[in-house]
């Protein structure tokens, strides 16, 4: 399988059902932190449920409707990025992420997401990539900004989680905008 270097000891790799033990250990380390704004990983409390969660995403990959990719830092799984609602026929998808504290502040999600978005736009013909995050989740919103996404709007009180109704911000980037920004970035590297 692939392992894409993200620099500084970090790699992006597929996160598959056979990683269930490593995935569960990662969730145990980061469960409280990860669960502040999203329910990802909250019901995976044993090896069987962790494997089942990873199998859901393996099935989505097989159906071409989504996929899960792990972020490893110095050989330890610290988070991941994913495609949700992947619809190549309509040229749209949603992307998301999660991290345990050991993976934060290093730009891992931003670097990994650039790989995913490049692939979606250039290989699969995706026209619109969407990012949805709770308004209070500043680290997630900062990634959307760093990726050059535009804030489309706010879905007020749309996400009931943890006994609280959270506003959800919807951000997106369109393929021509992505290509233009990547060309500018490449141009400034010379």
PDB file of C-alpha atoms in Angstrom:
ATOM      1  CA  UNK A   1       0.000   0.000   0.000  1.00  0.00           C
ATOM      2  CA  UNK A   2       0.996   3.600  -0.299  1.00  0.00           C
ATOM      3  CA  UNK A   3       2.705   5.751   2.287  1.00  0.00           C
ATOM      4  CA  UNK A   4       3.009   9.403   1.323  1.00  0.00           C
ATOM      5  CA  UNK A   5       5.598  11.398   3.220  1.00  0.00           C
ATOM      6  CA  UNK A   6       4.271  14.630   4.683  1.00  0.00           C
ATOM      7  CA  UNK A   7       7.730  15.589   5.966  1.00  0.00           C
ATOM      8  CA  UNK A   8       9.072  15.794   9.512  1.00  0.00           C
ATOM      9  CA  UNK A   9       8.436  12.109  10.258  1.00  0.00           C
ATOM     10  CA  UNK A  10       4.785  12.212   9.176  1.00  0.00           C
ATOM     11  CA  UNK A  11       3.074   9.901   6.684  1.00  0.00           C
ATOM     12  CA  UNK A  12      -0.354   9.613   5.100  1.00  0.00           C
ATOM     13  CA  UNK A  13      -1.467   5.998   4.631  1.00  0.00           C
ATOM     14  CA  UNK A  14      -4.699   4.060   4.144  1.00  0.00           C
ATOM     15  CA  UNK A  15      -6.440   3.278   7.424  1.00  0.00           C
ATOM     16  CA  UNK A  16      -7.795  -0.237   6.983  1.00  0.00           C
ATOM     17  CA  UNK A  17      -9.719  -2.757   9.133  1.00  0.00           C
ATOM     18  CA  UNK A  18      -6.508  -4.611   9.968  1.00  0.00           C
ATOM     19  CA  UNK A  19      -5.335  -1.443  11.792  1.00  0.00           C
ATOM     20  CA  UNK A  20      -8.131  -1.886  14.375  1.00  0.00           C
ATOM     21  CA  UNK A  21      -5.804  -2.376  17.364  1.00  0.00           C
ATOM     22  CA  UNK A  22      -3.696   0.649  16.479  1.00  0.00           C
ATOM     23  CA  UNK A  23      -6.843   2.681  15.724  1.00  0.00           C
ATOM     24  CA  UNK A  24      -8.379   1.765  19.095  1.00  0.00           C
ATOM     25  CA  UNK A  25      -5.177   2.699  20.966  1.00  0.00           C
ATOM     26  CA  UNK A  26      -5.150   6.039  19.127  1.00  0.00           C
ATOM     27  CA  UNK A  27      -8.792   6.698  20.013  1.00  0.00           C
ATOM     28  CA  UNK A  28      -8.127   5.863  23.660  1.00  0.00           C
ATOM     29  CA  UNK A  29      -5.288   8.419  23.761  1.00  0.00           C
ATOM     30  CA  UNK A  30      -7.339  11.138  22.084  1.00  0.00           C
ATOM     31  CA  UNK A  31     -11.008  10.324  22.739  1.00  0.00           C
ATOM     32  CA  UNK A  32     -11.798  13.351  24.917  1.00  0.00           C
ATOM     33  CA  UNK A  33      -9.910  15.773  22.656  1.00  0.00           C
ATOM     34  CA  UNK A  34     -11.318  14.352  19.413  1.00  0.00           C
ATOM     35  CA  UNK A  35     -14.839  14.286  20.842  1.00  0.00           C
ATOM     36  CA  UNK A  36     -15.065  17.975  21.703  1.00  0.00           C
ATOM     37  CA  UNK A  37     -16.910  18.813  18.466  1.00  0.00           C
ATOM     38  CA  UNK A  38     -17.461  15.547  16.615  1.00  0.00           C
ATOM     39  CA  UNK A  39     -18.686  12.111  17.628  1.00  0.00           C
ATOM     40  CA  UNK A  40     -15.978  10.368  15.563  1.00  0.00           C
ATOM     41  CA  UNK A  41     -14.613   7.435  17.529  1.00  0.00           C
ATOM     42  CA  UNK A  42     -16.913   7.793  20.525  1.00  0.00           C
ATOM     43  CA  UNK A  43     -18.586   4.396  20.093  1.00  0.00           C
ATOM     44  CA  UNK A  44     -15.422   2.456  19.266  1.00  0.00           C
ATOM     45  CA  UNK A  45     -14.476   1.098  22.690  1.00  0.00           C
ATOM     46  CA  UNK A  46     -13.176  -2.373  21.875  1.00  0.00           C
ATOM     47  CA  UNK A  47     -11.378  -4.171  19.069  1.00  0.00           C
ATOM     48  CA  UNK A  48     -14.588  -5.414  17.444  1.00  0.00           C
ATOM     49  CA  UNK A  49     -16.207  -1.964  17.267  1.00  0.00           C
ATOM     50  CA  UNK A  50     -12.958  -0.350  16.079  1.00  0.00           C
ATOM     51  CA  UNK A  51     -12.667  -2.910  13.286  1.00  0.00           C
ATOM     52  CA  UNK A  52     -16.342  -2.381  12.368  1.00  0.00           C
ATOM     53  CA  UNK A  53     -15.794   1.403  12.051  1.00  0.00           C
ATOM     54  CA  UNK A  54     -12.805   0.859   9.784  1.00  0.00           C
ATOM     55  CA  UNK A  55     -14.780  -1.673   7.749  1.00  0.00           C
ATOM     56  CA  UNK A  56     -17.516   0.921   7.136  1.00  0.00           C
ATOM     57  CA  UNK A  57     -14.926   3.161   5.496  1.00  0.00           C
ATOM     58  CA  UNK A  58     -13.341   0.258   3.592  1.00  0.00           C
ATOM     59  CA  UNK A  59     -16.806  -0.485   2.201  1.00  0.00           C
ATOM     60  CA  UNK A  60     -17.232   3.196   1.300  1.00  0.00           C
ATOM     61  CA  UNK A  61     -13.905   3.110  -0.545  1.00  0.00           C
ATOM     62  CA  UNK A  62     -15.037   0.015  -2.449  1.00  0.00           C
ATOM     63  CA  UNK A  63     -18.325   1.749  -3.330  1.00  0.00           C
ATOM     64  CA  UNK A  64     -16.439   4.939  -4.311  1.00  0.00           C
ATOM     65  CA  UNK A  65     -18.443   7.027  -1.809  1.00  0.00           C
ATOM     66  CA  UNK A  66     -15.747   7.867   0.746  1.00  0.00           C
ATOM     67  CA  UNK A  67     -12.432   6.806   2.266  1.00  0.00           C
ATOM     68  CA  UNK A  68     -10.331   7.019   5.398  1.00  0.00           C
ATOM     69  CA  UNK A  69      -6.610   7.844   5.557  1.00  0.00           C
ATOM     70  CA  UNK A  70      -4.442   7.729   8.666  1.00  0.00           C
ATOM     71  CA  UNK A  71      -1.818  10.211   9.763  1.00  0.00           C
ATOM     72  CA  UNK A  72       1.227   8.589  11.316  1.00  0.00           C
ATOM     73  CA  UNK A  73       3.844  10.625  13.143  1.00  0.00           C
ATOM     74  CA  UNK A  74       7.139   8.842  13.806  1.00  0.00           C
ATOM     75  CA  UNK A  75       5.356   5.524  13.277  1.00  0.00           C
ATOM     76  CA  UNK A  76       2.393   6.227  15.601  1.00  0.00           C
ATOM     77  CA  UNK A  77      -1.159   6.800  14.364  1.00  0.00           C
ATOM     78  CA  UNK A  78      -2.157  10.291  15.590  1.00  0.00           C
ATOM     79  CA  UNK A  79      -5.195  11.124  13.439  1.00  0.00           C
ATOM     80  CA  UNK A  80      -6.592  11.075   9.984  1.00  0.00           C
ATOM     81  CA  UNK A  81      -8.329  12.715   7.078  1.00  0.00           C
ATOM     82  CA  UNK A  82     -11.288  11.420   5.142  1.00  0.00           C
ATOM     83  CA  UNK A  83     -13.619  11.822   2.221  1.00  0.00           C
ATOM     84  CA  UNK A  84     -17.314  11.875   3.070  1.00  0.00           C
ATOM     85  CA  UNK A  85     -20.168  12.046   0.613  1.00  0.00           C
ATOM     86  CA  UNK A  86     -17.757  11.443  -2.272  1.00  0.00           C
ATOM     87  CA  UNK A  87     -19.788  11.777  -5.464  1.00  0.00           C
ATOM     88  CA  UNK A  88     -17.564  11.695  -8.551  1.00  0.00           C
ATOM     89  CA  UNK A  89     -20.559  11.663 -10.916  1.00  0.00           C
ATOM     90  CA  UNK A  90     -21.685  15.055  -9.588  1.00  0.00           C
ATOM     91  CA  UNK A  91     -18.148  16.309  -8.944  1.00  0.00           C
ATOM     92  CA  UNK A  92     -18.639  16.957  -5.227  1.00  0.00           C
ATOM     93  CA  UNK A  93     -17.238  15.690  -1.954  1.00  0.00           C
ATOM     94  CA  UNK A  94     -16.833  16.626   1.671  1.00  0.00           C
ATOM     95  CA  UNK A  95     -13.543  16.280   3.508  1.00  0.00           C
ATOM     96  CA  UNK A  96     -12.897  16.035   7.222  1.00  0.00           C
ATOM     97  CA  UNK A  97     -10.259  15.298   9.818  1.00  0.00           C
ATOM     98  CA  UNK A  98      -9.518  14.372  13.409  1.00  0.00           C
ATOM     99  CA  UNK A  99      -6.376  14.416  15.556  1.00  0.00           C
ATOM    100  CA  UNK A 100      -5.259  13.389  18.995  1.00  0.00           C
ATOM    101  CA  UNK A 101      -3.283  16.055  20.933  1.00  0.00           C
ATOM    102  CA  UNK A 102       0.122  14.581  19.940  1.00  0.00           C
ATOM    103  CA  UNK A 103      -0.614  15.427  16.293  1.00  0.00           C
ATOM    104  CA  UNK A 104      -1.726  19.025  16.726  1.00  0.00           C
ATOM    105  CA  UNK A 105       0.203  22.173  15.868  1.00  0.00           C
ATOM    106  CA  UNK A 106       2.340  20.530  13.184  1.00  0.00           C
ATOM    107  CA  UNK A 107       0.349  21.266  10.028  1.00  0.00           C
ATOM    108  CA  UNK A 108      -0.334  17.546   9.477  1.00  0.00           C
ATOM    109  CA  UNK A 109      -3.987  17.967   8.502  1.00  0.00           C
ATOM    110  CA  UNK A 110      -3.249  20.858   6.143  1.00  0.00           C
ATOM    111  CA  UNK A 111      -0.482  18.918   4.379  1.00  0.00           C
ATOM    112  CA  UNK A 112      -2.523  15.714   4.192  1.00  0.00           C
ATOM    113  CA  UNK A 113      -5.602  17.546   2.976  1.00  0.00           C
ATOM    114  CA  UNK A 114      -3.616  19.108   0.143  1.00  0.00           C
ATOM    115  CA  UNK A 115      -2.765  15.576  -1.019  1.00  0.00           C
ATOM    116  CA  UNK A 116      -6.414  14.499  -0.835  1.00  0.00           C
ATOM    117  CA  UNK A 117      -7.775  17.587  -2.574  1.00  0.00           C
ATOM    118  CA  UNK A 118      -5.129  17.426  -5.319  1.00  0.00           C
ATOM    119  CA  UNK A 119      -6.108  13.803  -5.968  1.00  0.00           C
ATOM    120  CA  UNK A 120      -9.848  14.535  -5.902  1.00  0.00           C
ATOM    121  CA  UNK A 121      -9.573  17.491  -8.284  1.00  0.00           C
ATOM    122  CA  UNK A 122      -6.885  16.228 -10.643  1.00  0.00           C
ATOM    123  CA  UNK A 123      -7.527  12.479 -10.716  1.00  0.00           C
ATOM    124  CA  UNK A 124     -11.244  12.203 -10.057  1.00  0.00           C
ATOM    125  CA  UNK A 125     -12.596  15.400 -11.562  1.00  0.00           C
ATOM    126  CA  UNK A 126     -14.131  16.727  -8.350  1.00  0.00           C
ATOM    127  CA  UNK A 127     -15.330  20.300  -8.884  1.00  0.00           C
ATOM    128  CA  UNK A 128     -16.428  21.270  -5.358  1.00  0.00           C
ATOM    129  CA  UNK A 129     -14.709  20.191  -2.131  1.00  0.00           C
ATOM    130  CA  UNK A 130     -16.621  21.049   1.017  1.00  0.00           C
ATOM    131  CA  UNK A 131     -15.477  21.391   4.655  1.00  0.00           C
ATOM    132  CA  UNK A 132     -18.029  21.522   7.491  1.00  0.00           C
ATOM    133  CA  UNK A 133     -17.017  22.346  11.066  1.00  0.00           C
ATOM    134  CA  UNK A 134     -18.563  23.623  14.269  1.00  0.00           C
ATOM    135  CA  UNK A 135     -18.140  27.387  14.618  1.00  0.00           C
ATOM    136  CA  UNK A 136     -16.287  26.891  17.901  1.00  0.00           C
ATOM    137  CA  UNK A 137     -13.742  24.517  16.372  1.00  0.00           C
ATOM    138  CA  UNK A 138     -11.138  27.148  15.494  1.00  0.00           C
ATOM    139  CA  UNK A 139      -8.338  24.690  14.608  1.00  0.00           C
ATOM    140  CA  UNK A 140     -10.594  23.058  12.005  1.00  0.00           C
ATOM    141  CA  UNK A 141     -11.735  26.408  10.604  1.00  0.00           C
ATOM    142  CA  UNK A 142      -8.098  27.522  10.427  1.00  0.00           C
ATOM    143  CA  UNK A 143      -7.299  24.513   8.220  1.00  0.00           C
ATOM    144  CA  UNK A 144     -10.115  25.507   5.849  1.00  0.00           C
ATOM    145  CA  UNK A 145      -8.613  29.008   5.670  1.00  0.00           C
ATOM    146  CA  UNK A 146      -5.086  27.685   5.065  1.00  0.00           C
ATOM    147  CA  UNK A 147      -6.450  25.523   2.250  1.00  0.00           C
ATOM    148  CA  UNK A 148      -7.826  28.660   0.582  1.00  0.00           C
ATOM    149  CA  UNK A 149     -11.451  27.710   1.076  1.00  0.00           C
ATOM    150  CA  UNK A 150     -14.258  30.250   1.074  1.00  0.00           C
ATOM    151  CA  UNK A 151     -16.784  30.413   3.882  1.00  0.00           C
ATOM    152  CA  UNK A 152     -20.118  29.750   2.182  1.00  0.00           C
ATOM    153  CA  UNK A 153     -22.245  30.303   5.249  1.00  0.00           C
ATOM    154  CA  UNK A 154     -23.411  29.105   8.632  1.00  0.00           C
ATOM    155  CA  UNK A 155     -26.042  26.494   9.333  1.00  0.00           C
ATOM    156  CA  UNK A 156     -27.294  27.870  12.635  1.00  0.00           C
ATOM    157  CA  UNK A 157     -27.785  25.395  15.493  1.00  0.00           C
ATOM    158  CA  UNK A 158     -27.607  22.530  12.970  1.00  0.00           C
ATOM    159  CA  UNK A 159     -25.518  20.081  14.988  1.00  0.00           C
ATOM    160  CA  UNK A 160     -26.852  18.746  18.279  1.00  0.00           C
ATOM    161  CA  UNK A 161     -23.902  17.186  20.039  1.00  0.00           C
ATOM    162  CA  UNK A 162     -22.884  16.853  23.662  1.00  0.00           C
ATOM    163  CA  UNK A 163     -26.131  18.400  24.849  1.00  0.00           C
ATOM    164  CA  UNK A 164     -25.412  21.603  22.910  1.00  0.00           C
ATOM    165  CA  UNK A 165     -26.620  22.911  19.564  1.00  0.00           C
ATOM    166  CA  UNK A 166     -23.596  23.973  17.528  1.00  0.00           C
ATOM    167  CA  UNK A 167     -23.578  26.262  14.513  1.00  0.00           C
ATOM    168  CA  UNK A 168     -21.900  24.597  11.538  1.00  0.00           C
ATOM    169  CA  UNK A 169     -19.760  26.592   9.144  1.00  0.00           C
ATOM    170  CA  UNK A 170     -19.674  25.429   5.544  1.00  0.00           C
ATOM    171  CA  UNK A 171     -16.498  26.183   3.597  1.00  0.00           C
ATOM    172  CA  UNK A 172     -15.597  25.128   0.059  1.00  0.00           C
ATOM    173  CA  UNK A 173     -13.068  25.365  -2.698  1.00  0.00           C
ATOM    174  CA  UNK A 174     -13.867  24.910  -6.390  1.00  0.00           C
ATOM    175  CA  UNK A 175     -11.498  23.144  -8.765  1.00  0.00           C
ATOM    176  CA  UNK A 176     -10.500  26.298 -10.707  1.00  0.00           C
ATOM    177  CA  UNK A 177      -9.766  28.121  -7.426  1.00  0.00           C
ATOM    178  CA  UNK A 178      -7.740  25.165  -6.155  1.00  0.00           C
ATOM    179  CA  UNK A 179      -5.691  24.949  -9.343  1.00  0.00           C
ATOM    180  CA  UNK A 180      -5.066  28.696  -9.359  1.00  0.00           C
ATOM    181  CA  UNK A 181      -3.944  28.712  -5.719  1.00  0.00           C
ATOM    182  CA  UNK A 182      -1.682  25.690  -6.274  1.00  0.00           C
ATOM    183  CA  UNK A 183      -0.161  27.361  -9.363  1.00  0.00           C
ATOM    184  CA  UNK A 184       0.498  30.535  -7.360  1.00  0.00           C
ATOM    185  CA  UNK A 185       2.088  28.494  -4.547  1.00  0.00           C
ATOM    186  CA  UNK A 186       4.259  26.609  -7.037  1.00  0.00           C
ATOM    187  CA  UNK A 187       5.217  29.852  -8.722  1.00  0.00           C
ATOM    188  CA  UNK A 188       6.304  31.422  -5.439  1.00  0.00           C
ATOM    189  CA  UNK A 189       8.507  28.388  -4.694  1.00  0.00           C
ATOM    190  CA  UNK A 190      10.843  29.285  -7.586  1.00  0.00           C
TER     191      UNK A 190
END
